[in-house]
Tab-separated table of C-alpha atoms in Angstrom:
chain	number	residue	atom	x	y	z
A	129	MET	CA	85.408	107.383	37.131
A	130	THR	CA	82.114	106.382	35.514
A	131	LYS	CA	78.549	107.125	37.199
A	132	LYS	CA	77.764	103.421	37.099
A	133	GLU	CA	80.427	103.171	40.231
A	134	THR	CA	78.870	102.564	43.410
A	135	TYR	CA	80.720	104.609	46.050
A	136	LYS	CA	80.510	104.525	49.871
A	137	ILE	CA	80.842	107.478	51.017
A	138	ILE	CA	80.807	108.769	54.891
A	139	LEU	CA	80.476	112.350	56.316
A	140	SER	CA	80.591	113.854	60.003
A	141	GLY	CA	80.368	116.947	61.360
A	142	GLY	CA	77.545	118.855	63.585
A	143	GLY	CA	76.747	120.548	66.678
A	144	THR	CA	75.435	123.724	64.494
A	145	GLY	CA	74.084	124.367	61.203
A	146	GLY	CA	76.923	126.063	60.293
A	147	HIS	CA	78.689	122.193	60.176
A	148	ILE	CA	75.675	120.409	59.072
A	149	TYR	CA	74.635	122.366	55.880
A	150	PRO	CA	78.255	122.493	54.560
A	151	ALA	CA	78.400	118.471	54.726
A	152	VAL	CA	74.472	117.879	53.261
A	153	ALA	CA	75.641	120.454	50.515
A	154	ILE	CA	78.491	118.541	49.571
A	155	ALA	CA	76.530	115.196	50.092
A	156	ASN	CA	73.668	116.399	47.617
A	157	GLU	CA	76.378	117.935	45.113
A	158	LEU	CA	77.929	113.917	45.019
A	159	LYS	CA	74.668	112.467	44.752
A	160	SER	CA	73.934	114.442	41.945
A	161	ARG	CA	77.007	113.167	40.108
A	162	TYR	CA	76.566	109.793	40.853
A	163	PRO	CA	73.037	108.494	41.721
A	164	ASN	CA	74.102	105.057	42.611
A	165	ALA	CA	76.527	106.092	45.599
A	166	GLU	CA	75.739	105.171	49.287
A	167	PHE	CA	76.098	107.793	52.062
A	168	LEU	CA	76.236	107.835	55.554
A	169	PHE	CA	76.217	110.579	57.968
A	170	VAL	CA	78.068	110.457	61.801
A	171	GLY	CA	77.204	113.162	64.371
A	172	ALA	CA	76.809	113.637	67.907
A	173	LYS	CA	74.019	111.913	69.632
A	174	ASP	CA	72.331	114.903	71.140
A	175	ARG	CA	72.753	117.405	68.752
A	176	MET	CA	70.809	119.276	65.778
A	177	GLU	CA	72.181	116.996	63.303
A	178	MET	CA	70.367	113.896	64.172
A	179	GLU	CA	67.087	116.014	63.492
A	180	LYS	CA	68.162	118.065	60.469
A	181	VAL	CA	70.141	115.348	58.515
A	182	PRO	CA	67.161	112.509	58.446
A	183	GLN	CA	65.176	115.685	57.226
A	184	ALA	CA	67.394	116.160	54.180
A	185	GLY	CA	67.120	112.852	53.458
A	186	TYR	CA	69.970	110.891	54.602
A	187	ASN	CA	70.988	108.260	57.395
A	188	ILE	CA	72.712	109.018	60.345
A	189	GLU	CA	74.703	107.412	63.043
A	190	GLY	CA	75.303	109.050	66.591
A	191	LEU	CA	78.602	109.184	68.947
A	192	TRP	CA	78.680	109.766	72.286
A	193	ILE	CA	81.082	113.017	72.324
A	194	SER	CA	81.064	116.329	73.266
A	195	GLY	CA	83.417	119.320	73.359
A	196	ILE	CA	85.436	120.132	76.027
A	197	GLN	CA	84.071	123.150	78.092
A	198	ARG	CA	86.008	125.975	79.396
A	199	LYS	CA	85.823	125.508	82.866
A	200	LEU	CA	85.726	122.613	85.212
A	201	THR	CA	82.634	120.637	85.005
A	202	LEU	CA	81.149	117.070	84.971
A	203	LYS	CA	81.219	116.966	81.292
A	204	ASN	CA	85.414	117.700	81.048
A	205	ALA	CA	85.526	114.849	83.550
A	206	MET	CA	83.676	112.605	81.251
A	207	PHE	CA	85.367	113.702	78.170
A	208	PRO	CA	88.186	110.666	77.882
A	209	ILE	CA	85.287	108.395	78.321
A	210	LYS	CA	83.019	109.764	75.968
A	211	LEU	CA	86.014	109.699	73.373
A	212	VAL	CA	87.043	106.264	73.747
A	213	SER	CA	83.599	105.442	73.215
A	214	SER	CA	83.324	107.189	70.059
A	215	LEU	CA	86.530	105.971	68.532
A	216	TRP	CA	85.191	102.253	69.509
A	217	LYS	CA	81.801	103.380	67.831
A	218	ALA	CA	83.597	104.834	64.741
A	219	ARG	CA	86.164	101.939	63.928
A	220	LYS	CA	82.887	99.783	64.171
A	221	ILE	CA	80.899	102.111	61.899
A	222	VAL	CA	83.754	102.199	59.277
A	223	ARG	CA	84.239	98.667	59.576
A	224	ALA	CA	80.476	97.920	58.688
A	225	PHE	CA	80.099	100.811	56.058
A	226	LYS	CA	83.210	100.070	54.348
A	227	PRO	CA	83.518	103.811	52.822
A	228	ASP	CA	85.919	104.685	49.644
A	229	PHE	CA	86.029	108.572	51.291
A	230	ALA	CA	85.574	110.156	54.350
A	231	ILE	CA	84.479	114.318	54.807
A	232	GLY	CA	84.773	116.065	58.079
A	233	THR	CA	83.229	119.559	57.886
A	234	GLY	CA	84.163	120.106	61.753
A	235	GLY	CA	82.354	119.821	65.452
A	236	PHE	CA	83.651	117.047	67.861
A	237	ALA	CA	81.782	114.189	66.139
A	238	SER	CA	83.857	114.406	63.068
A	239	GLY	CA	87.219	113.762	64.842
A	240	PRO	CA	87.206	110.339	65.997
A	241	LEU	CA	85.778	109.313	62.733
A	242	LEU	CA	87.795	111.112	60.347
A	243	HIS	CA	90.721	109.938	62.647
A	244	VAL	CA	89.709	106.229	62.274
A	245	ALA	CA	88.997	106.709	58.430
A	246	ALA	CA	92.503	108.154	57.879
A	247	SER	CA	94.501	105.574	60.147
A	248	LYS	CA	92.715	103.119	57.848
A	249	GLY	CA	93.988	104.352	54.496
A	250	ILE	CA	90.595	105.712	53.452
A	251	PRO	CA	91.058	109.117	51.784
A	252	THR	CA	90.039	111.626	53.781
A	253	LEU	CA	89.320	115.443	53.254
A	254	ILE	CA	88.358	117.791	55.954
A	255	GLN	CA	86.399	121.296	55.033
A	256	GLU	CA	87.276	124.205	57.302
A	257	GLN	CA	84.519	127.025	57.532
A	258	ASN	CA	86.656	129.579	59.545
A	259	SER	CA	89.305	132.289	59.367
A	260	PHE	CA	90.423	130.684	62.537
A	261	PRO	CA	89.894	126.419	62.852
A	262	GLY	CA	88.398	124.481	65.345
A	263	ILE	CA	90.732	122.364	67.548
A	264	THR	CA	88.998	119.036	65.603
A	265	ASN	CA	90.140	119.999	62.576
A	266	LYS	CA	93.588	121.247	63.698
A	267	LEU	CA	94.073	117.864	65.344
A	268	LEU	CA	92.928	115.997	61.921
A	269	ALA	CA	95.233	118.322	59.591
A	270	LYS	CA	98.213	116.182	59.613
A	271	LYS	CA	96.445	112.805	59.099
A	272	VAL	CA	94.052	113.799	56.141
A	273	ASN	CA	95.045	114.268	52.370
A	274	LYS	CA	93.023	117.453	51.519
A	275	ILE	CA	92.056	120.465	53.372
A	276	CYS	CA	89.501	123.227	51.766
A	277	VAL	CA	89.564	126.593	53.272
A	278	ALA	CA	87.150	129.530	53.158
A	279	TYR	CA	89.773	132.060	54.243
A	280	ASP	CA	93.594	133.199	52.984
A	281	GLY	CA	96.154	132.561	55.692
A	282	LEU	CA	95.467	129.550	57.169
A	283	GLU	CA	98.596	127.897	56.329
A	284	ARG	CA	99.408	129.290	59.750
A	285	PHE	CA	97.499	126.483	60.920
A	286	PHE	CA	97.247	123.671	58.493
A	287	PRO	CA	100.040	122.253	55.941
A	288	LYS	CA	100.178	124.403	53.102
A	289	ASP	CA	100.474	121.830	50.200
A	290	LYS	CA	97.007	120.303	51.515
A	291	ILE	CA	95.345	123.637	51.288
A	292	VAL	CA	92.713	124.480	48.090
A	293	LYS	CA	90.839	127.682	48.614
A	294	THR	CA	87.290	126.529	47.880
A	295	GLY	CA	85.075	128.976	50.393
A	296	ASN	CA	82.083	127.439	52.041
A	297	PRO	CA	79.362	125.099	50.501
A	298	VAL	CA	75.999	126.879	50.937
A	299	ARG	CA	72.426	125.511	50.176
A	300	LYS	CA	71.482	125.437	46.806
A	301	GLY	CA	68.216	127.225	47.022
A	302	LEU	CA	70.174	130.410	47.925
A	303	LEU	CA	71.916	130.651	44.373
A	304	ASN	CA	68.545	132.732	42.580
A	305	ILE	CA	66.934	134.325	45.284
A	306	GLU	CA	66.350	137.525	43.517
A	307	ASP	CA	63.422	135.489	41.529
A	308	LYS	CA	61.813	134.601	44.595
A	309	THR	CA	60.731	137.630	45.990
A	310	VAL	CA	56.846	137.873	45.601
A	311	GLU	CA	56.375	134.242	46.180
A	312	ALA	CA	58.471	134.942	49.476
A	313	LYS	CA	56.679	137.889	50.864
A	314	ASN	CA	53.364	135.953	49.858
A	315	PHE	CA	54.639	132.602	51.864
A	316	PHE	CA	55.439	135.052	55.137
A	317	ASN	CA	52.234	136.970	54.542
A	318	LEU	CA	54.107	140.193	54.435
A	319	LYS	CA	53.662	143.656	52.961
A	320	HIS	CA	54.927	144.071	49.399
A	321	GLY	CA	56.739	147.673	49.215
A	322	LYS	CA	57.247	147.640	53.484
A	323	ASN	CA	61.041	146.875	54.491
A	324	THR	CA	61.387	143.432	55.744
A	325	LEU	CA	63.915	142.749	58.676
A	326	LEU	CA	65.402	139.280	59.034
A	327	VAL	CA	67.147	138.629	62.450
A	328	ILE	CA	69.113	135.565	62.559
A	329	GLY	CA	71.346	134.599	65.501
A	330	GLY	CA	72.782	131.389	63.955
A	331	SER	CA	71.107	127.900	64.190
A	332	LEU	CA	71.048	127.525	67.965
A	333	GLY	CA	69.853	131.443	68.454
A	334	SER	CA	71.801	134.144	70.116
A	335	ARG	CA	70.992	135.548	73.825
A	336	ARG	CA	72.062	139.291	73.153
A	337	ILE	CA	70.468	139.729	69.394
A	338	ASN	CA	66.997	138.341	70.744
A	339	GLN	CA	67.363	140.618	74.157
A	340	LEU	CA	68.400	143.645	71.638
A	341	ILE	CA	65.737	142.788	69.488
A	342	GLU	CA	62.862	142.885	72.279
A	343	LYS	CA	64.238	146.024	73.613
A	344	GLU	CA	63.784	147.637	70.220
A	345	LEU	CA	60.758	146.426	69.089
A	346	ASP	CA	59.328	150.115	69.171
A	347	PHE	CA	61.929	151.845	67.866
A	348	LEU	CA	61.340	149.504	64.671
A	349	ASP	CA	57.938	149.796	64.502
A	350	MET	CA	58.659	153.532	64.196
A	351	GLN	CA	61.242	152.497	61.548
A	352	ASN	CA	58.097	150.811	59.742
A	353	VAL	CA	59.299	147.662	59.301
A	354	GLN	CA	58.370	144.382	59.397
A	355	ILE	CA	60.325	141.373	61.264
A	356	ILE	CA	60.846	137.657	60.524
A	357	TRP	CA	62.934	136.820	63.569
A	358	GLN	CA	64.516	133.349	64.136
A	359	CYS	CA	65.352	133.468	67.765
A	360	GLY	CA	66.361	129.993	68.460
A	361	LYS	CA	65.224	126.780	69.752
A	362	LEU	CA	66.608	127.668	73.221
A	363	TYR	CA	64.715	131.064	73.311
A	364	TYR	CA	61.684	130.300	71.657
A	365	GLN	CA	59.461	129.678	74.737
A	366	GLN	CA	60.750	133.219	76.001
A	367	TYR	CA	59.933	135.170	72.580
A	368	LYS	CA	57.075	133.435	71.053
A	369	ILE	CA	54.435	135.941	72.739
A	370	TYR	CA	55.567	138.804	70.490
A	371	ASN	CA	53.914	136.953	67.599
A	372	ASN	CA	50.995	138.997	69.050
A	373	THR	CA	52.467	141.774	68.083
A	374	LYS	CA	51.571	143.259	64.889
A	375	ASN	CA	54.523	143.404	62.017
A	376	VAL	CA	56.493	140.400	63.964
A	377	GLN	CA	56.925	137.017	63.388
A	378	VAL	CA	58.986	135.016	65.563
A	379	TYR	CA	60.292	131.466	64.828
A	380	GLU	CA	62.073	128.952	66.372
A	381	PHE	CA	64.097	127.822	63.211
A	382	LEU	CA	63.548	128.964	59.724
A	383	ASN	CA	63.420	125.680	57.448
A	384	ASN	CA	62.933	128.061	54.177
A	385	MET	CA	66.141	129.961	54.424
A	386	ASP	CA	65.836	131.034	50.579
A	387	PHE	CA	62.501	132.739	51.268
A	388	ALA	CA	63.371	134.647	54.336
A	389	TYR	CA	66.374	135.631	52.381
A	390	ALA	CA	64.346	136.766	49.621
A	391	ALA	CA	61.722	138.724	51.420
A	392	ALA	CA	64.379	140.360	53.601
A	393	ASP	CA	65.612	143.887	52.470
A	394	ILE	CA	67.987	144.323	55.706
A	395	ILE	CA	69.471	141.472	57.562
A	396	VAL	CA	70.816	141.356	61.329
A	397	SER	CA	72.939	138.323	61.559
A	398	ARG	CA	75.798	136.420	63.965
A	399	ALA	CA	78.782	135.980	61.803
A	400	GLY	CA	79.791	132.530	61.732
A	401	ALA	CA	81.179	131.257	58.705
A	402	SER	CA	78.606	129.388	56.998
A	403	SER	CA	76.187	132.278	57.656
A	404	VAL	CA	78.699	135.282	55.817
A	405	SER	CA	79.251	132.732	52.843
A	406	GLU	CA	75.558	132.760	52.511
A	407	LEU	CA	75.206	136.221	53.034
A	408	CYS	CA	77.726	137.033	50.343
A	409	ILE	CA	75.739	135.240	47.907
A	410	VAL	CA	72.240	136.767	49.032
A	411	GLY	CA	73.630	140.309	48.247
A	412	LYS	CA	71.377	142.065	50.679
A	413	PRO	CA	72.587	144.829	53.457
A	414	VAL	CA	73.858	143.023	56.397
A	415	ILE	CA	74.468	144.749	60.197
A	416	PHE	CA	76.527	141.857	61.817
A	417	ILE	CA	76.865	141.137	65.245
A	418	PRO	CA	79.616	139.174	65.927
A	419	SER	CA	79.609	136.509	68.923
A	420	PRO	CA	82.085	137.488	71.436
A	421	ASN	CA	82.186	134.060	73.217
A	422	VAL	CA	84.060	132.065	70.340
A	423	ALA	CA	87.503	130.690	69.935
A	424	GLU	CA	90.125	133.913	68.654
A	425	ASP	CA	86.908	136.222	68.298
A	426	HIS	CA	86.725	134.699	64.586
A	427	GLN	CA	83.306	135.783	64.099
A	428	THR	CA	84.632	139.475	64.578
A	429	LYS	CA	87.427	138.537	61.899
A	430	ASN	CA	84.661	136.884	59.900
A	431	ALA	CA	82.965	139.915	59.805
A	432	MET	CA	85.674	142.369	59.588
A	433	ALA	CA	86.724	140.472	55.938
A	434	ILE	CA	83.558	141.843	54.736
A	435	VAL	CA	83.130	145.027	56.109
A	436	GLU	CA	86.618	146.412	55.159
A	437	LYS	CA	85.325	146.275	51.735
A	438	ASP	CA	82.362	148.692	52.439
A	439	ALA	CA	79.962	145.447	52.210
A	440	ALA	CA	78.449	145.585	55.491
A	441	LEU	CA	78.693	147.104	58.688
A	442	LEU	CA	79.236	145.676	62.192
A	443	ILE	CA	78.144	146.416	65.624
A	444	LYS	CA	79.964	144.796	68.908
A	445	GLU	CA	77.834	143.312	71.400
A	446	GLU	CA	79.496	146.171	74.027
A	447	ASP	CA	78.069	148.598	71.251
A	448	LEU	CA	74.799	147.709	70.942
A	449	ASP	CA	72.776	149.746	73.242
A	450	ALA	CA	74.899	153.124	72.066
A	451	ASP	CA	74.987	152.605	68.100
A	452	PHE	CA	71.827	150.060	67.228
A	453	GLN	CA	69.239	152.810	66.959
A	454	ASN	CA	71.252	155.318	65.022
A	455	LYS	CA	73.161	152.641	62.379
A	456	PHE	CA	69.654	150.873	61.271
A	457	SER	CA	67.883	154.130	61.154
A	458	GLN	CA	70.824	155.698	58.898
A	459	LEU	CA	70.131	152.162	56.589
A	460	VAL	CA	66.486	151.783	56.592
A	461	SER	CA	66.385	155.174	55.386
A	462	SER	CA	68.841	155.285	52.665
A	463	SER	CA	68.173	153.023	49.941
A	464	GLU	CA	71.362	154.279	47.982
A	465	LYS	CA	73.340	152.672	51.264
A	466	GLN	CA	71.191	149.511	50.713
A	467	LYS	CA	71.994	149.109	47.426
A	468	ALA	CA	75.728	149.654	47.967
A	469	LEU	CA	76.291	147.471	50.559
A	470	GLY	CA	74.047	144.566	48.443
A	471	THR	CA	76.494	144.893	45.654
A	472	ASN	CA	79.661	144.966	47.349
A	473	ILE	CA	78.971	141.767	49.573
A	474	LYS	CA	77.699	139.770	46.367
A	475	LYS	CA	80.939	140.577	44.854
A	476	LEU	CA	82.861	138.659	47.517
A	477	ALA	CA	80.637	135.424	47.168
A	478	LEU	CA	82.342	131.979	45.980
A	479	VAL	CA	79.201	130.373	44.241
A	480	ASN	CA	81.383	127.446	43.395
A	481	ALA	CA	82.645	126.224	46.623
A	482	THR	CA	80.583	123.027	46.573
A	483	ASN	CA	81.369	121.961	43.011
A	484	ASP	CA	85.075	122.781	43.917
A	485	ILE	CA	85.229	120.649	46.962
A	486	VAL	CA	83.591	117.459	45.291
A	487	LYS	CA	86.143	118.482	42.552
A	488	GLU	CA	89.065	117.515	45.225
A	489	VAL	CA	86.651	114.508	46.389
A	490	GLU	CA	86.957	113.128	42.620
A	491	ASN	CA	90.554	114.133	42.183
A	492	LEU	CA	91.228	111.920	45.482
A	493	LEU	CA	88.781	108.857	44.445
A	494	LYS	CA	90.623	108.711	41.136
A	495	LYS	CA	94.039	108.181	42.665
């Protein structure tokens, strides 16, 4: 393959940042290798990818698709209609764009697109971020050519001969954040020499983490910390009042995640797969608060894989009221504990994930 060749590559994934950012990272790496390549993203019409992908500089088409709810709802009744509509539109998109390759990073929109591409004999690859796969990738596994994973033991769900352990792609700007600390603290107008707590509840925000931080603001003030708090789009109107509180900055969404991580001394985070992968690369002390509302409690499993190596702390939602103050005060008062956790989590980073996934794409394109 020479760089002069023009490839057409279609990428699909979304619903949350955990599906969007890996797709963007893969596209960016492919674009750097093949500047003449054409890229098209496919997402769900009303989800955050319709905003975030164009911000990253790529075109996106939307499908009328959503997930199946756990309880009986009108949305569930609409699911078969949405699925047929999405398969029809996916066929139309594939026919018009004529991709040489299709990549899926999870989320319901990637299902119809990858199904259509694989059925037309287009080389396909899916990237599974979690220790427990979502329903879309499980259904696609038999059809696609290659499955890139971030955890061991996924042969329980996927054909063993298709699996390659690569890790999860992360945003390139996170690879050298230690060089950005001073610039980052200035960017957020933070006091140098004062501990900074970064709170991230996932790209959509976390009700329970937001409730915790609101309840503990006086305690955190007593711990002499300044706070960067990403509360999420769904909760910003409720929590933005705390921007008037000394040493507290509330954000709907942080577009400068490299600066947010660089400025932080301690991080409180959900344990979605992409977040865990990013935090390993960032190498800061983390308190994980996994979401209990996910399939097979996979966020707890993601976090435990780190905690078992003495590389992070974990507090279950049900234990927050009893344990948060104790665990946080012990951590913030011990620079040795902070350093040990940061060093240990950094050892678990798979920094070449994006390159390794793109290598698999190139291998399939050569065939």
